[in-house]
Coordinates of C-alpha atoms in Angstrom, one line a residue:
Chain A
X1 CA 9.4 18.2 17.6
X2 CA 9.7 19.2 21.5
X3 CA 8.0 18.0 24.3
X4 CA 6.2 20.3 26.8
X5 CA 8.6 20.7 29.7
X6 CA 5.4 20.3 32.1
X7 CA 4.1 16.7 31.2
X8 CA 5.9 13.3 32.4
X9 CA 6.5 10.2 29.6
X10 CA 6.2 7.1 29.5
X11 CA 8.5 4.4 27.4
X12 CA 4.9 3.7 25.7
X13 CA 4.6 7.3 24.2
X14 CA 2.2 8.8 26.5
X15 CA 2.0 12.1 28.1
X16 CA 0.8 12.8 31.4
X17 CA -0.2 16.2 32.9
X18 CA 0.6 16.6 36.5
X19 CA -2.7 16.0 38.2
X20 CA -4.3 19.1 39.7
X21 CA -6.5 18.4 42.3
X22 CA -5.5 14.2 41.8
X23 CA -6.5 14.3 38.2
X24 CA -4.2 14.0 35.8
X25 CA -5.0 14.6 31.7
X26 CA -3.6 11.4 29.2
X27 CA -2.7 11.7 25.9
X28 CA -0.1 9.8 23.2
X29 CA 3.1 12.1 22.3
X30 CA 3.8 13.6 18.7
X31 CA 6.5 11.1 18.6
X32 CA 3.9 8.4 18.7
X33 CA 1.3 10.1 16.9
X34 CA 4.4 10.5 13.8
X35 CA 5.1 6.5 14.1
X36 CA 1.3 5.7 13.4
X37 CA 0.8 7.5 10.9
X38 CA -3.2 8.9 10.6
X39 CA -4.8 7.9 13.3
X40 CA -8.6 6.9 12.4
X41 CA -9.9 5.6 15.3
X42 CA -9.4 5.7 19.0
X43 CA -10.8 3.3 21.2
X44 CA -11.2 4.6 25.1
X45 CA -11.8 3.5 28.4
X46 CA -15.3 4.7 29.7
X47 CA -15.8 7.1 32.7
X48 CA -15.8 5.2 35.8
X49 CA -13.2 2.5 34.7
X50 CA -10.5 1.7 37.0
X51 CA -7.4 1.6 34.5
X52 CA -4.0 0.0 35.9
X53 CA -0.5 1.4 35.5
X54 CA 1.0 -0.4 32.5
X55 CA -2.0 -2.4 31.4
X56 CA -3.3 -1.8 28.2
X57 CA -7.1 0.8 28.5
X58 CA -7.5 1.3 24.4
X59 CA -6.1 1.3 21.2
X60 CA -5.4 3.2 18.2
X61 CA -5.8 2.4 14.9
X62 CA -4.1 4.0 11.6
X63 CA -3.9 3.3 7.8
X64 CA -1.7 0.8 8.7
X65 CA -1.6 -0.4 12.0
X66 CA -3.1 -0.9 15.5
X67 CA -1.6 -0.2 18.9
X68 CA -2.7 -0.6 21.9
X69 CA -2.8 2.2 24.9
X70 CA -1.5 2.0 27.8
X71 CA -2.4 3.4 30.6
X72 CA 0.3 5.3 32.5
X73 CA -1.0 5.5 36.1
X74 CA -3.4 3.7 37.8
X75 CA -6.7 5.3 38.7
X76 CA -10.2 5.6 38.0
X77 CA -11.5 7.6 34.2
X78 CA -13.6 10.8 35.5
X79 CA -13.1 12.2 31.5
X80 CA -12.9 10.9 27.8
X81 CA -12.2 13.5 25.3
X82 CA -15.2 12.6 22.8
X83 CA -14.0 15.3 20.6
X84 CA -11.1 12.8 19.6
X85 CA -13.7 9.6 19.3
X86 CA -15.0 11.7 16.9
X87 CA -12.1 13.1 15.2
X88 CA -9.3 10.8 15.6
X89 CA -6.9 13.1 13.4
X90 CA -7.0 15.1 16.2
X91 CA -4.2 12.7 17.5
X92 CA -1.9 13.8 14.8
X93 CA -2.7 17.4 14.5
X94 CA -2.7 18.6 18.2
X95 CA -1.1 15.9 20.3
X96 CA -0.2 17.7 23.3
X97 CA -3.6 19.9 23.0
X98 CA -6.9 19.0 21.4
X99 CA -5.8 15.4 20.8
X100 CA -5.7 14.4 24.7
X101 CA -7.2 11.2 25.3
X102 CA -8.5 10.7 28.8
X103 CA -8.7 12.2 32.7
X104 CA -7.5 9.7 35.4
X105 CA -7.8 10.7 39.3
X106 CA -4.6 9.1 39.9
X107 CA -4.2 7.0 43.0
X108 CA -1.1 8.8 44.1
X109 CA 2.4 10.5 42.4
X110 CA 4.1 8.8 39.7
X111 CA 8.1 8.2 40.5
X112 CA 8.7 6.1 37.0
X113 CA 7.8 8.4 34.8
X114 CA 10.4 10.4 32.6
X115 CA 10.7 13.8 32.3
X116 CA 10.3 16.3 28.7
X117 CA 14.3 15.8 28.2
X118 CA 14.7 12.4 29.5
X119 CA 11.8 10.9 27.2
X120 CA 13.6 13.3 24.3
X121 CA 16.7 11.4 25.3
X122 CA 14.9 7.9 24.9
X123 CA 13.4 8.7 21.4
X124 CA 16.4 10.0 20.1
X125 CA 18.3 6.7 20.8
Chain T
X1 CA 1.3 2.6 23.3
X2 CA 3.0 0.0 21.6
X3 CA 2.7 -0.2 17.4
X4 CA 2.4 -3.2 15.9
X5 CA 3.9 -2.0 13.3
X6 CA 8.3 -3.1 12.1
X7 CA 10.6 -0.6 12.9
X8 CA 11.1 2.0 10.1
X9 CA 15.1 2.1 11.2
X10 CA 17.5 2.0 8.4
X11 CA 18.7 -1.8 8.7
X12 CA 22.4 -2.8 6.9
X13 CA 21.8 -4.5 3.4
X14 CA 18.4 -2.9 2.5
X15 CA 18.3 -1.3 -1.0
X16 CA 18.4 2.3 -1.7
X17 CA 17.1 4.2 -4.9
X18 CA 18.7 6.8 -6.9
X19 CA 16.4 8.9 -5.3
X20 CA 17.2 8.3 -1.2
X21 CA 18.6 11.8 -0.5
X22 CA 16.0 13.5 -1.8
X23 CA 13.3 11.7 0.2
X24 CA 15.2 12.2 3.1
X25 CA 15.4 16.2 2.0
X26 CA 12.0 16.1 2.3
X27 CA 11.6 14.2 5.7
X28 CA 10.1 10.7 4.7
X29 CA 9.1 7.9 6.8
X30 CA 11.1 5.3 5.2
X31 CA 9.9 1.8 5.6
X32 CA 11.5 -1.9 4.5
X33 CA 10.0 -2.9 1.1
X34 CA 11.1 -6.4 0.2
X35 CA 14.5 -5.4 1.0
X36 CA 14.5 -1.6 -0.2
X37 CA 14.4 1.3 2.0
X38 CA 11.6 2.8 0.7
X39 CA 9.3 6.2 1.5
X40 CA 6.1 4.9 3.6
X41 CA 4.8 8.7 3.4
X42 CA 5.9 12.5 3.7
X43 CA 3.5 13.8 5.0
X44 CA -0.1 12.7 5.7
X45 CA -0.8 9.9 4.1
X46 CA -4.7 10.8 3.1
X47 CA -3.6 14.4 1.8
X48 CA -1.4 12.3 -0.2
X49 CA -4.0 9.8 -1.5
X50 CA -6.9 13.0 -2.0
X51 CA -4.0 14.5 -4.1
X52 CA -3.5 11.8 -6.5
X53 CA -7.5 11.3 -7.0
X54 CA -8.2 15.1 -6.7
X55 CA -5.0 16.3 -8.6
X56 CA -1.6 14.7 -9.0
X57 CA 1.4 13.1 -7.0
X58 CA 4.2 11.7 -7.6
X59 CA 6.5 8.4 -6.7
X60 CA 9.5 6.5 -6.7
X61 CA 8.5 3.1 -7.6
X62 CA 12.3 2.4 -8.3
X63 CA 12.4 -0.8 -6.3
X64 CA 10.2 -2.8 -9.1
X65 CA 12.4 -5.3 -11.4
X66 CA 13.1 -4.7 -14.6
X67 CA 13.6 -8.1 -16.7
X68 CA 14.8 -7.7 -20.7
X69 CA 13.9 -10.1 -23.0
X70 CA 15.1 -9.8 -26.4
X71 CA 15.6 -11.8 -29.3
X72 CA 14.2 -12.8 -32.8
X73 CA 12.2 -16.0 -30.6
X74 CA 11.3 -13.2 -27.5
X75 CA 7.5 -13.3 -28.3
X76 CA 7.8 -17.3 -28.3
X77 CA 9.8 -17.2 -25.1
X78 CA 7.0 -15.1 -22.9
X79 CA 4.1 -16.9 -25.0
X80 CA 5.5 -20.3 -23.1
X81 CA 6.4 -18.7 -19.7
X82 CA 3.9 -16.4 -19.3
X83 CA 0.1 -17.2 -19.2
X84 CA -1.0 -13.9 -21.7
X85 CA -0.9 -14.2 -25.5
X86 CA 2.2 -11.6 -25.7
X87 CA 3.1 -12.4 -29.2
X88 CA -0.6 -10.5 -29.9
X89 CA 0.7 -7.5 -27.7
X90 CA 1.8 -4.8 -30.7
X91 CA 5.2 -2.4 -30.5
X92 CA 4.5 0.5 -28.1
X93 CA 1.7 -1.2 -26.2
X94 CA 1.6 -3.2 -22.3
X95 CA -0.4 -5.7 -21.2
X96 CA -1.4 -7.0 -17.4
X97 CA -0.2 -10.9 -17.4
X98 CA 0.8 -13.3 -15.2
X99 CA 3.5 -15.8 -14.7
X100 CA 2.4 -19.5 -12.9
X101 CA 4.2 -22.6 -12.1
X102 CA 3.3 -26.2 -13.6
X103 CA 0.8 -26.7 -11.1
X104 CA -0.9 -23.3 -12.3
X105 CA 0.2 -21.1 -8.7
X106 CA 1.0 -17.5 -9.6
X107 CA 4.2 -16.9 -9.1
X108 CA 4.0 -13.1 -9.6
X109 CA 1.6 -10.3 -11.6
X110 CA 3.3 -8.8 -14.5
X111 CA 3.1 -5.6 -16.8
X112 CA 4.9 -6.7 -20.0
X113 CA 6.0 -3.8 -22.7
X114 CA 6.4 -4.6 -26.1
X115 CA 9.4 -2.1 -26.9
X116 CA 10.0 -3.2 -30.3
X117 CA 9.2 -6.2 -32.3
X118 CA 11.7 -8.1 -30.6
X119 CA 12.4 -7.0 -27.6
X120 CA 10.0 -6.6 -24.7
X121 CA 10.3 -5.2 -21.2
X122 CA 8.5 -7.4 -18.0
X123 CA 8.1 -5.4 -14.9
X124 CA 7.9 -7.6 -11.5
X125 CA 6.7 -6.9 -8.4
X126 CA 9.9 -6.0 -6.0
X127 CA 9.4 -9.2 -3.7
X128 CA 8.9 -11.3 -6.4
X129 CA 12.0 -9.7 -9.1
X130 CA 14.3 -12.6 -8.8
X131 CA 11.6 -15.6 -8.8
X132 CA 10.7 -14.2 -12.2
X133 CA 14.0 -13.7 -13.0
X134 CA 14.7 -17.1 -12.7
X135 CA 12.0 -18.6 -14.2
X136 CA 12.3 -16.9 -17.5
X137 CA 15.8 -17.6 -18.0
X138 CA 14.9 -21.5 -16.8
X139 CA 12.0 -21.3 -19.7
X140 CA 14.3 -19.2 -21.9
X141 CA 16.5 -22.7 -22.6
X142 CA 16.2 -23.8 -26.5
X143 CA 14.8 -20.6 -27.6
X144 CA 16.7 -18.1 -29.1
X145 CA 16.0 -15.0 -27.1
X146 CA 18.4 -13.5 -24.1
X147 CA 16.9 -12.6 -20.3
X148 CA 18.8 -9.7 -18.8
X149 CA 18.4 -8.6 -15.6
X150 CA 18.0 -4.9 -16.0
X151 CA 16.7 -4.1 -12.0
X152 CA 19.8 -1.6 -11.9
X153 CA 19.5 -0.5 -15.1
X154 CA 16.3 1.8 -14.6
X155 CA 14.9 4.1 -11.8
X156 CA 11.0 4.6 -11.7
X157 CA 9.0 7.4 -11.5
X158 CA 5.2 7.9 -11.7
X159 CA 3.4 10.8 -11.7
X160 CA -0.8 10.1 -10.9
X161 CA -3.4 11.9 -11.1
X162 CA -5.9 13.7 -13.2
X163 CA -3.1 16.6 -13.3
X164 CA -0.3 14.4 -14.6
X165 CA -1.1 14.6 -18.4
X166 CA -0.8 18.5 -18.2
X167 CA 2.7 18.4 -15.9
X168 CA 4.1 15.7 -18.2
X169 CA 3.4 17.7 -21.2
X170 CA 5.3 21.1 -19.9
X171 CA 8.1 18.6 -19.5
X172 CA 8.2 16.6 -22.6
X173 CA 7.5 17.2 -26.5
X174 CA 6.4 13.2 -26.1
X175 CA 2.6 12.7 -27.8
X176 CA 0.7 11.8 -25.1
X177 CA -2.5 12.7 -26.6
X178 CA -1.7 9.5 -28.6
X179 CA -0.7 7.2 -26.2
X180 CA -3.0 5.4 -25.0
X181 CA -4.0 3.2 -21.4
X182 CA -1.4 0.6 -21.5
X183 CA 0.9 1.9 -23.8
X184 CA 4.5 3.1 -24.0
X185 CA 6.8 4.8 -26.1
X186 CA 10.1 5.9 -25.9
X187 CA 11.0 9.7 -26.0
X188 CA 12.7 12.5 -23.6
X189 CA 11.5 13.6 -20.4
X190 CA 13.0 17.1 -18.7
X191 CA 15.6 16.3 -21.1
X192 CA 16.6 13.0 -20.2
X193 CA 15.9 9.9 -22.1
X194 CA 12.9 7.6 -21.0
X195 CA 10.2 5.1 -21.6
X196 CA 6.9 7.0 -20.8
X197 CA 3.9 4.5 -20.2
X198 CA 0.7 4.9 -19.6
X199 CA 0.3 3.0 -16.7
X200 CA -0.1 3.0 -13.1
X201 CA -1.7 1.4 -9.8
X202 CA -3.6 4.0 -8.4
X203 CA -7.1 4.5 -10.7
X204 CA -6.2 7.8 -11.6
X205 CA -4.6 8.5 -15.1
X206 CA -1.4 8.8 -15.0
X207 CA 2.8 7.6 -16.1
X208 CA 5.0 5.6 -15.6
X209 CA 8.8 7.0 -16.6
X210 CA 11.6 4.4 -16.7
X211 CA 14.7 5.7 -16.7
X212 CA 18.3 5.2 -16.1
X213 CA 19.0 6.0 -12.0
X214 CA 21.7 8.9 -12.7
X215 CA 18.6 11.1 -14.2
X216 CA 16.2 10.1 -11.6
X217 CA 17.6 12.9 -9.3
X218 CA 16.8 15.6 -12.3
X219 CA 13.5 14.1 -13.6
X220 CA 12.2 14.3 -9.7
X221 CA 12.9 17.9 -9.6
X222 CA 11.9 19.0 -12.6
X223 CA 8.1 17.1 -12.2
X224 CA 8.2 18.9 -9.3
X225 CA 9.0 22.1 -10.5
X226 CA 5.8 21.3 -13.2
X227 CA 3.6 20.2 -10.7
X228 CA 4.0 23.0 -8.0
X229 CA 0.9 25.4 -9.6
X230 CA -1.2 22.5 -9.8
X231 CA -0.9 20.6 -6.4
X232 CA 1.5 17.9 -7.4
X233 CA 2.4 16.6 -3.8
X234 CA 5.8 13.1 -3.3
X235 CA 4.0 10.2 -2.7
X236 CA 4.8 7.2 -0.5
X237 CA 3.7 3.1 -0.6
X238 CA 1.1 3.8 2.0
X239 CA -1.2 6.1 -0.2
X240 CA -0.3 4.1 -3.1
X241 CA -1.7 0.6 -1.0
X242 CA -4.8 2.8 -0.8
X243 CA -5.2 4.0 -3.8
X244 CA -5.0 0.9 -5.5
X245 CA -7.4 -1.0 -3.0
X246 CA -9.9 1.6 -3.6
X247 CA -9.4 0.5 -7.3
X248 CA -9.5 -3.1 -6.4
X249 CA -6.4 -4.1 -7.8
X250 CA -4.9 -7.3 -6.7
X251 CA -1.4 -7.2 -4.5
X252 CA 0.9 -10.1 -4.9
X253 CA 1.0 -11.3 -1.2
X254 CA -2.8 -10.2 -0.6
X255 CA -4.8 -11.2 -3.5
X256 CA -2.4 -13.4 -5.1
X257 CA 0.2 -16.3 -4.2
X258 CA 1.5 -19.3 -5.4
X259 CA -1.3 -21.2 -3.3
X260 CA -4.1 -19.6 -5.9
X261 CA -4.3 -19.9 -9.7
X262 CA -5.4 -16.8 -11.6
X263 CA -9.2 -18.5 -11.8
X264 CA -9.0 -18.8 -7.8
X265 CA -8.2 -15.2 -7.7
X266 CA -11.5 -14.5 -10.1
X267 CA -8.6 -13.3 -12.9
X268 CA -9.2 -16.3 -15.1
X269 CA -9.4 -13.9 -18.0
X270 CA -5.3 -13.4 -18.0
X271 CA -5.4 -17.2 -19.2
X272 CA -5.1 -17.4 -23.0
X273 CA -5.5 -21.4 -23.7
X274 CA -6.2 -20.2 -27.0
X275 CA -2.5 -19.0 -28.1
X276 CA -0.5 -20.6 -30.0
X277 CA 1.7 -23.5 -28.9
X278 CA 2.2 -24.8 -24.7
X279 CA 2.4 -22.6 -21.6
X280 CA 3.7 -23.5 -18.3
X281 CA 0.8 -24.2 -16.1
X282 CA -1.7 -24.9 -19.3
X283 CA -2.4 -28.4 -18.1
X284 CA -3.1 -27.4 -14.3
X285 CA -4.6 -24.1 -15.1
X286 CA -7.4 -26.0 -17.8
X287 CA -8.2 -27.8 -14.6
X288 CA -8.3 -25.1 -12.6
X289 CA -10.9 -23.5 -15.2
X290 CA -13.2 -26.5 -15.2
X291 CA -13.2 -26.7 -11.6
X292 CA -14.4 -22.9 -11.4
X293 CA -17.1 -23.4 -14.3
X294 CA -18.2 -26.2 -12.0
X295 CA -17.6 -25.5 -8.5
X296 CA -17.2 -21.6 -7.9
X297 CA -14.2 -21.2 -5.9
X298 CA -14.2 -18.3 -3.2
X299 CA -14.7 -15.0 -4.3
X300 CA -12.8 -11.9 -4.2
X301 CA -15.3 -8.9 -2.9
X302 CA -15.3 -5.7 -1.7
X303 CA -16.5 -5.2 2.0
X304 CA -17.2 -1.9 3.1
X305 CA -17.5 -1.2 6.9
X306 CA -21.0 -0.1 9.0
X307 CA -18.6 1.3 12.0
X308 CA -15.0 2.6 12.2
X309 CA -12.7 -0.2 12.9
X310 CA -10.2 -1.5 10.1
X311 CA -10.4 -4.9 8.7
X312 CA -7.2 -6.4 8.1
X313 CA -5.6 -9.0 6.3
X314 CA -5.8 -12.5 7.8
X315 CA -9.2 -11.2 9.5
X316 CA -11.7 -13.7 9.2
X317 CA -14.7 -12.8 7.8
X318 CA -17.9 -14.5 9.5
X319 CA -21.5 -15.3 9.0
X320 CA -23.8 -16.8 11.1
X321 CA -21.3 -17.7 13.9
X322 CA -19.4 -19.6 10.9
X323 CA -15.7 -18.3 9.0
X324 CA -17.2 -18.1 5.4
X325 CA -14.1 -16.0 4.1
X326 CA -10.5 -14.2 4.7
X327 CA -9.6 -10.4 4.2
X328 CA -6.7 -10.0 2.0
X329 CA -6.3 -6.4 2.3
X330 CA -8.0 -3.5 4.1
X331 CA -7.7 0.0 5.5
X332 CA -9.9 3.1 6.1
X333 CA -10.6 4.3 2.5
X334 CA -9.7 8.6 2.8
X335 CA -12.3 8.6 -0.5
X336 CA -15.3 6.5 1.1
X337 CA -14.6 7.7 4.6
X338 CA -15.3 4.3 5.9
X339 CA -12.8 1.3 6.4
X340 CA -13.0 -1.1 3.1
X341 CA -11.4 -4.6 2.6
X342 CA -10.6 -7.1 0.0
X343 CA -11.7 -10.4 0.8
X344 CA -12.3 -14.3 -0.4
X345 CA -15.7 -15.5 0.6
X346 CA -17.4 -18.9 -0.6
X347 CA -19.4 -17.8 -3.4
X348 CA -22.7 -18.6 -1.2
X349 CA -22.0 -15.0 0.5
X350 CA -20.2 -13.1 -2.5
X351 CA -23.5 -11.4 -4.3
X352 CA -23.9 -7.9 -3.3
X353 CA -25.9 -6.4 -0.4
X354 CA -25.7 -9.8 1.0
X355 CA -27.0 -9.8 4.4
X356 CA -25.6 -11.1 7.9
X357 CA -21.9 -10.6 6.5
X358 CA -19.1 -9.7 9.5
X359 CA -15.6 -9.2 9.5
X360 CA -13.9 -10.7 13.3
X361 CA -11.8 -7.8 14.4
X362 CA -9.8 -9.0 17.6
X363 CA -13.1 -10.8 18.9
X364 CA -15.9 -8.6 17.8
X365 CA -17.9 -9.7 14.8
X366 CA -18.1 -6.1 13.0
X367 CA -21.0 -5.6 10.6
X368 CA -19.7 -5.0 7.0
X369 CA -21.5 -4.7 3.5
X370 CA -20.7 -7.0 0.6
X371 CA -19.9 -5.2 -2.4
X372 CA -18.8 -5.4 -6.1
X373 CA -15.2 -4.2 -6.7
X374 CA -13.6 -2.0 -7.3
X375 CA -14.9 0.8 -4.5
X376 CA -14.1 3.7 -6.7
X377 CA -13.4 4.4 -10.3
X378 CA -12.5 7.5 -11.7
X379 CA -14.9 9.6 -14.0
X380 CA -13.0 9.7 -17.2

């Protein structure tokens, strides 16, 4: 699997888009969405919440587990994908794509964030 | 996002079956099961599950344990250590039984196959292999009859699935128009000796091939080869835990323990007090009979969920603000597209369609419908 050159990781498996504008898109890597297993249903933080860097905004539940989301940057929701609420495979099938989770107007740049090959380098190990 | 879930890493000392390299050919997520390193999936876990109800997959269920027991006193032997009337079991056929302790706790579930008059072969759940091993050669002493411990003698294979009758017959000149549910006979499969049984765990039709690990390579590929025009798909333990909860078959560990007889687990009916000679556990299990004719115990039901979150086991299931139950299993059900769970509730909540019934996931008291068991069962 690779992992879009463009995003930033977190050690909790998600993907960040660099925000545009201050908003930045959220989502759970393929490496994550592989672990899990099918995911059947996403729990989200609503438009409006003010999520905290490292503090838990969600979860995710599959056949056999549940996980909880983290959020990777602190900021305020202005987006939930409801397409994924309503399709939670979409986690698994388009991870990077269709299977985002949420929008965050971030509160400023992220320094602790790993890149596409340094996040490749942490799941490999 | 952190997973609740154990690490699927290879750890030293687990267990591997004849059959490793070729899950790993074909990019399994291998997971710890009771000390085997064993496929969790291949692929997608519901494709897998909607191929064995819709048309066939297949498995490597080589971590079970095998257990011998042969002898001109055998039948007398598993009569006393088992809780079934297996002297009553004829050659070529199986039978569901259980094995309990004095004071009547299950120590495991048990498929026992009569393989001849004499000898018989017990199959154990992989957690529990060497408890049962033990106990039948404690209970084998003054009969003649010998235990052997035959877990490396045989790999497993079973194929599931309304397709398997047709991909086990290009592969074997076996009659298996004429055997039957719960039977087994011995014959050759893609050319390699095997016991072919008519069981399984999933409540599809289906086989059960025992074989000797050196041919479980070749009997793999060659099912394979069988199955590819009709949609035969390698299975892993996570379809299978679904498949047989949609079926509402017990799971030693879930349903069962040592802390529940077979009438607390509503399986009273594996009791035969009416065989000949004493059992171990007669006295505590006639007990625990009485005490369900008198006082229902909980009861095992079926919950089926209003919303989308997963019931799990050790999830307490409420009513009225009060716990009235525990789930033993659950997970979303790919065939009823809602989650589903197992659970004990005091019989004052067990009927069907009883109202007010919740299951408390992480706080929130989730609506859920009591329902007979099992959820699904095939059209035959």
């Amino acid at each position: 699997m690779s992992n879009p050159q463009q995003l930033r990781y977190s050690k909790e498996h998600e993907w960040l888009s660099v925000a545009e504008d201050g908003v930045s898109t959220v989502g759970i890597t393929e490496h994550a969405a592989n672990a899990l297993g099918d995911v059947v249903f996403v729990q989200l933080p609503e438009v409006g919440d003010t999520v905290t860097a490292g503090e838990t905004c969600g979860e995710l539940e599959s056949t056999k587990s549940v996980s909880e989301l983290y959020a990777p940057v602190s900021g305020e929701i202005v987006e939930v994908n409801q397409d994924v609420v309503d399709d939670p495979a979409l986690v698994n099938s388009a991870p990077f794509e269709g299977g985002w989770l949420f929008k965050v107007r971030t509160a400023g740049e992220q320094d602790d964030l790993l890149t596409a090959d340094e996040y490749t380098a942490f799941t490999a190990g | 996002m952190s997973s609740t879930d154990p690490a699927s890493a290879q750890n030293a000392g687990q267990r591997l079956t004849a059959l490793d390299a070729v899950h790993r050919a074909l990019g399994a997520t291998m997971t710890d099961f009771a000390g085997w390193d064993m496929p969790l999936r291949y692929g997608s876990e519901r494709d897998e599950h909607q191929a064995v109800r819709t048309r066939a997959g297949l498995f490597d269920l080589s971590h079970m344990g095998e257990i011998t027991v042969a002898g001109p006193q055998a039948a007398a032997l598993l009569d006393f250590a088992l809780v079934g009337n297996i002297g009553a079991v004829k050659a070529g056929r199986a039978r569901y039984t259980m094995i309990c302790r004095a004071d009547g706790g299950i120590l495991d579930d048990l498929i026992v196959y009569r393989l001849a008059e004499t000898e018989f072969m017990v199959v154990a759940n992989a957690s529990n292999a060497q408890v049962v091993l033990d106990a039948l050669t404690e209970r084998a002493e003054g009969f003649d009859a010998v235990v052997r411990d035959d877990r490396d003698a045989y790999a497993l294979i079973a194929v599931q699935g309304p397709e398997s009758p047709g991909i086990l017959a290009a592969v074997t000149d076996a009659d298996l128009d004429g055997l039957k549910y719960y039977a087994g006979l011995p014959g050759t499969v893609a050319g390699v000796p095997a016991l072919i049984a008519r069981t399984g765990y999933t409540g599809e039709d289906g086989f059960e091939l025992f074989v000797r690990p050196e041919h479980a390579v070749e009997l793999w590929q060659s099912l394979t080869k069988a199955g590819e025009g009709v949609g035969l798909v390698p299975c892993g333990l996570s379809c299978r835990d679904t498949l047989r909860l949609e079926a509402g078959m017990p799971l030693y560990g879930h349903e069962l323990s040592t802390s529940l007889t077979p009438f607390d687990a509503g399986l009273g009916r594996v009791v035969k007090f009416d065989k000949e000679g004493d059992f171990v556990g007669r006295t505590a299990l006639e007990e625990a009979a009485g005490r369900a004719a008198s006082q229902p115990p909980r009861v095992l039901v079926g919950l089926v969920a209003e919303g989308r979150r997963v019931p799990r086991a050790g999830f307490a299931v409420v009513a009225d603000g009060a716990v009235i139950g525990e789930v033993t299993s659950g997970a979303p059900s790919p065939t009823l597209g809602k989650p589903i769970a197992m659970a004990y509730v005091d019989a004052a909540h067990a009927a069907p369609g009883t109202q007010g019934v919740g299951v408390d996931i992480r706080g929130s008291h989730e609506p859920y419908e009591v329902v007979a068991l099992p959820f699904y069962k095939r059209q035959k």
